[in-house]
Amino acid sequence: MKNKAFSLIEMIAVMAIIAIISSLAVPKISRYIDEANKTKVIAAVLELNNYILLEDIDKISNVSDLLKNFDNLDSLKINLNINGEFKIGNVKGEMFLQDKYVNAKIFEPDYYSNLIIGPSVK
């Protein structure tokens, strides 16, 4: 009677192939997640700028004043604190005001370093 089971060497070879394929895929998946988080930052900047327009806010001098008046920072879903700093996944940066509009500067990850998002970018 012939044995139809896999040998230990065959199992190790398959596991090695799976490990190689997954090691190639993980960095790409991580980059896609960072791109999605960057998109959330863009959405938050747009929402804060819409808030400025809808509330007709003229007397704000810094982003902290704006965020104190904003109803629900958690609704922006980027872990934004009252000082304008945010961190969502690997994406880290801060919000700032320029020309009475909210912009965001991303510090991390390195491939987005010093990227500025917002209407005041020229």
PDB file of C-alpha atoms in Angstrom:
ATOM      1  CA  MET A   1       0.000   0.000   0.000  1.00  0.00           C
ATOM      2  CA  LYS A   2       1.409   3.359  -1.076  1.00  0.00           C
ATOM      3  CA  ASN A   3       1.525   6.267   1.414  1.00  0.00           C
ATOM      4  CA  LYS A   4      -0.303   9.387   0.083  1.00  0.00           C
ATOM      5  CA  ALA A   5       0.685  11.906   2.775  1.00  0.00           C
ATOM      6  CA  PHE A   6       2.970  14.918   2.289  1.00  0.00           C
ATOM      7  CA  SER A   7       6.541  14.581   3.457  1.00  0.00           C
ATOM      8  CA  LEU A   8       8.093  16.997   5.938  1.00  0.00           C
ATOM      9  CA  ILE A   9      10.327  18.447   3.214  1.00  0.00           C
ATOM     10  CA  GLU A  10       7.326  19.188   0.986  1.00  0.00           C
ATOM     11  CA  MET A  11       5.559  20.948   3.862  1.00  0.00           C
ATOM     12  CA  ILE A  12       8.650  23.061   4.649  1.00  0.00           C
ATOM     13  CA  ALA A  13       9.020  23.990   0.963  1.00  0.00           C
ATOM     14  CA  VAL A  14       5.392  25.143   0.764  1.00  0.00           C
ATOM     15  CA  MET A  15       5.748  27.167   3.975  1.00  0.00           C
ATOM     16  CA  ALA A  16       8.915  28.813   2.604  1.00  0.00           C
ATOM     17  CA  ILE A  17       7.129  29.785  -0.615  1.00  0.00           C
ATOM     18  CA  ILE A  18       4.213  31.254   1.362  1.00  0.00           C
ATOM     19  CA  ALA A  19       6.649  33.194   3.575  1.00  0.00           C
ATOM     20  CA  ILE A  20       8.426  34.671   0.542  1.00  0.00           C
ATOM     21  CA  ILE A  21       5.171  35.716  -1.114  1.00  0.00           C
ATOM     22  CA  SER A  22       3.811  37.278   2.086  1.00  0.00           C
ATOM     23  CA  SER A  23       7.063  39.169   2.711  1.00  0.00           C
ATOM     24  CA  LEU A  24       6.650  40.772  -0.713  1.00  0.00           C
ATOM     25  CA  ALA A  25       2.983  41.621  -0.154  1.00  0.00           C
ATOM     26  CA  VAL A  26       3.143  43.164   3.339  1.00  0.00           C
ATOM     27  CA  PRO A  27       4.992  46.385   2.362  1.00  0.00           C
ATOM     28  CA  LYS A  28       2.534  47.020  -0.464  1.00  0.00           C
ATOM     29  CA  ILE A  29      -0.441  46.453   1.823  1.00  0.00           C
ATOM     30  CA  SER A  30       1.095  48.774   4.408  1.00  0.00           C
ATOM     31  CA  ARG A  31       1.510  51.472   1.756  1.00  0.00           C
ATOM     32  CA  TYR A  32      -2.142  51.074   0.681  1.00  0.00           C
ATOM     33  CA  ILE A  33      -3.237  51.504   4.305  1.00  0.00           C
ATOM     34  CA  ASP A  34      -1.107  54.660   4.613  1.00  0.00           C
ATOM     35  CA  GLU A  35      -2.665  56.004   1.408  1.00  0.00           C
ATOM     36  CA  ALA A  36      -6.150  55.372   2.825  1.00  0.00           C
ATOM     37  CA  ASN A  37      -5.187  57.175   6.039  1.00  0.00           C
ATOM     38  CA  LYS A  38      -3.833  60.115   4.008  1.00  0.00           C
ATOM     39  CA  THR A  39      -7.220  60.253   2.288  1.00  0.00           C
ATOM     40  CA  LYS A  40      -8.885  60.486   5.716  1.00  0.00           C
ATOM     41  CA  VAL A  41      -6.647  63.467   6.529  1.00  0.00           C
ATOM     42  CA  ILE A  42      -7.722  65.132   3.268  1.00  0.00           C
ATOM     43  CA  ALA A  43     -11.369  64.545   4.194  1.00  0.00           C
ATOM     44  CA  ALA A  44     -10.783  66.059   7.654  1.00  0.00           C
ATOM     45  CA  VAL A  45      -9.164  69.159   6.126  1.00  0.00           C
ATOM     46  CA  LEU A  46     -12.132  69.551   3.783  1.00  0.00           C
ATOM     47  CA  GLU A  47     -14.610  69.129   6.625  1.00  0.00           C
ATOM     48  CA  LEU A  48     -12.870  71.716   8.805  1.00  0.00           C
ATOM     49  CA  ASN A  49     -12.737  74.187   5.912  1.00  0.00           C
ATOM     50  CA  ASN A  50     -16.445  73.616   5.233  1.00  0.00           C
ATOM     51  CA  TYR A  51     -17.077  74.287   8.918  1.00  0.00           C
ATOM     52  CA  ILE A  52     -15.219  77.607   8.640  1.00  0.00           C
ATOM     53  CA  LEU A  53     -17.324  78.587   5.623  1.00  0.00           C
ATOM     54  CA  LEU A  54     -20.663  77.458   7.067  1.00  0.00           C
ATOM     55  CA  GLU A  55     -20.137  79.101  10.443  1.00  0.00           C
ATOM     56  CA  ASP A  56     -18.742  82.239   8.779  1.00  0.00           C
ATOM     57  CA  ILE A  57     -15.817  82.276  11.186  1.00  0.00           C
ATOM     58  CA  ASP A  58     -13.567  85.286  10.657  1.00  0.00           C
ATOM     59  CA  LYS A  59     -11.876  85.792  14.006  1.00  0.00           C
ATOM     60  CA  ILE A  60      -9.765  82.681  14.346  1.00  0.00           C
ATOM     61  CA  SER A  61      -6.045  83.174  14.730  1.00  0.00           C
ATOM     62  CA  ASN A  62      -4.858  79.592  15.139  1.00  0.00           C
ATOM     63  CA  VAL A  63      -6.087  76.064  14.653  1.00  0.00           C
ATOM     64  CA  SER A  64      -6.598  75.510  18.406  1.00  0.00           C
ATOM     65  CA  ASP A  65      -9.263  78.243  18.497  1.00  0.00           C
ATOM     66  CA  LEU A  66     -11.058  76.576  15.615  1.00  0.00           C
ATOM     67  CA  LEU A  67     -10.893  73.086  17.108  1.00  0.00           C
ATOM     68  CA  LYS A  68     -12.239  74.298  20.468  1.00  0.00           C
ATOM     69  CA  ASN A  69     -15.404  75.422  18.676  1.00  0.00           C
ATOM     70  CA  PHE A  70     -15.709  72.330  16.470  1.00  0.00           C
ATOM     71  CA  ASP A  71     -18.385  70.067  17.939  1.00  0.00           C
ATOM     72  CA  ASN A  72     -16.909  66.603  17.627  1.00  0.00           C
ATOM     73  CA  LEU A  73     -13.245  66.017  16.825  1.00  0.00           C
ATOM     74  CA  ASP A  74     -13.824  62.253  16.939  1.00  0.00           C
ATOM     75  CA  SER A  75     -16.114  62.536  13.911  1.00  0.00           C
ATOM     76  CA  LEU A  76     -13.046  63.395  11.803  1.00  0.00           C
ATOM     77  CA  LYS A  77     -11.623  59.911  12.551  1.00  0.00           C
ATOM     78  CA  ILE A  78      -7.956  60.931  12.477  1.00  0.00           C
ATOM     79  CA  ASN A  79      -7.306  61.111  16.246  1.00  0.00           C
ATOM     80  CA  LEU A  80      -7.011  64.888  16.074  1.00  0.00           C
ATOM     81  CA  ASN A  81      -6.256  66.646  19.353  1.00  0.00           C
ATOM     82  CA  ILE A  82      -7.094  70.223  20.348  1.00  0.00           C
ATOM     83  CA  ASN A  83      -3.566  71.391  19.403  1.00  0.00           C
ATOM     84  CA  GLY A  84      -4.040  70.248  15.811  1.00  0.00           C
ATOM     85  CA  GLU A  85      -1.812  67.174  15.991  1.00  0.00           C
ATOM     86  CA  PHE A  86      -3.091  63.931  14.490  1.00  0.00           C
ATOM     87  CA  LYS A  87      -1.961  60.336  14.146  1.00  0.00           C
ATOM     88  CA  ILE A  88      -3.851  57.709  12.237  1.00  0.00           C
ATOM     89  CA  GLY A  89      -1.968  54.484  11.664  1.00  0.00           C
ATOM     90  CA  ASN A  90       1.515  55.419  10.449  1.00  0.00           C
ATOM     91  CA  VAL A  91       0.376  58.837   9.197  1.00  0.00           C
ATOM     92  CA  LYS A  92       1.340  61.583  11.636  1.00  0.00           C
ATOM     93  CA  GLY A  93       1.206  65.365  11.295  1.00  0.00           C
ATOM     94  CA  GLU A  94      -0.468  68.583  12.338  1.00  0.00           C
ATOM     95  CA  MET A  95      -3.151  70.976  11.195  1.00  0.00           C
ATOM     96  CA  PHE A  96      -2.398  74.675  10.777  1.00  0.00           C
ATOM     97  CA  LEU A  97      -4.137  77.808   9.543  1.00  0.00           C
ATOM     98  CA  GLN A  98      -2.932  79.709   6.519  1.00  0.00           C
ATOM     99  CA  ASP A  99      -4.928  82.459   4.831  1.00  0.00           C
ATOM    100  CA  LYS A 100      -7.901  81.555   7.095  1.00  0.00           C
ATOM    101  CA  TYR A 101      -8.008  78.003   5.759  1.00  0.00           C
ATOM    102  CA  VAL A 102      -7.046  74.753   7.450  1.00  0.00           C
ATOM    103  CA  ASN A 103      -4.124  72.835   5.996  1.00  0.00           C
ATOM    104  CA  ALA A 104      -2.371  69.684   7.160  1.00  0.00           C
ATOM    105  CA  LYS A 105       1.327  68.916   7.156  1.00  0.00           C
ATOM    106  CA  ILE A 106       2.270  65.248   7.261  1.00  0.00           C
ATOM    107  CA  PHE A 107       5.548  64.319   8.971  1.00  0.00           C
ATOM    108  CA  GLU A 108       5.438  60.513   8.831  1.00  0.00           C
ATOM    109  CA  PRO A 109       5.825  58.075   7.084  1.00  0.00           C
ATOM    110  CA  ASP A 110       8.951  59.205   5.262  1.00  0.00           C
ATOM    111  CA  TYR A 111       7.461  58.969   1.768  1.00  0.00           C
ATOM    112  CA  TYR A 112       4.833  61.599   2.786  1.00  0.00           C
ATOM    113  CA  SER A 113       7.272  63.677   4.837  1.00  0.00           C
ATOM    114  CA  ASN A 114       6.529  67.418   4.627  1.00  0.00           C
ATOM    115  CA  LEU A 115       3.523  66.854   2.369  1.00  0.00           C
ATOM    116  CA  ILE A 116       1.078  69.732   2.808  1.00  0.00           C
ATOM    117  CA  ILE A 117      -2.614  69.202   2.138  1.00  0.00           C
ATOM    118  CA  GLY A 118      -5.112  72.027   1.842  1.00  0.00           C
ATOM    119  CA  PRO A 119      -6.466  74.924  -0.188  1.00  0.00           C
ATOM    120  CA  SER A 120      -3.646  77.321   0.731  1.00  0.00           C
ATOM    121  CA  VAL A 121      -0.992  75.166  -0.932  1.00  0.00           C
ATOM    122  CA  LYS A 122       0.601  76.939  -3.861  1.00  0.00           C
TER     123      LYS A 122
END
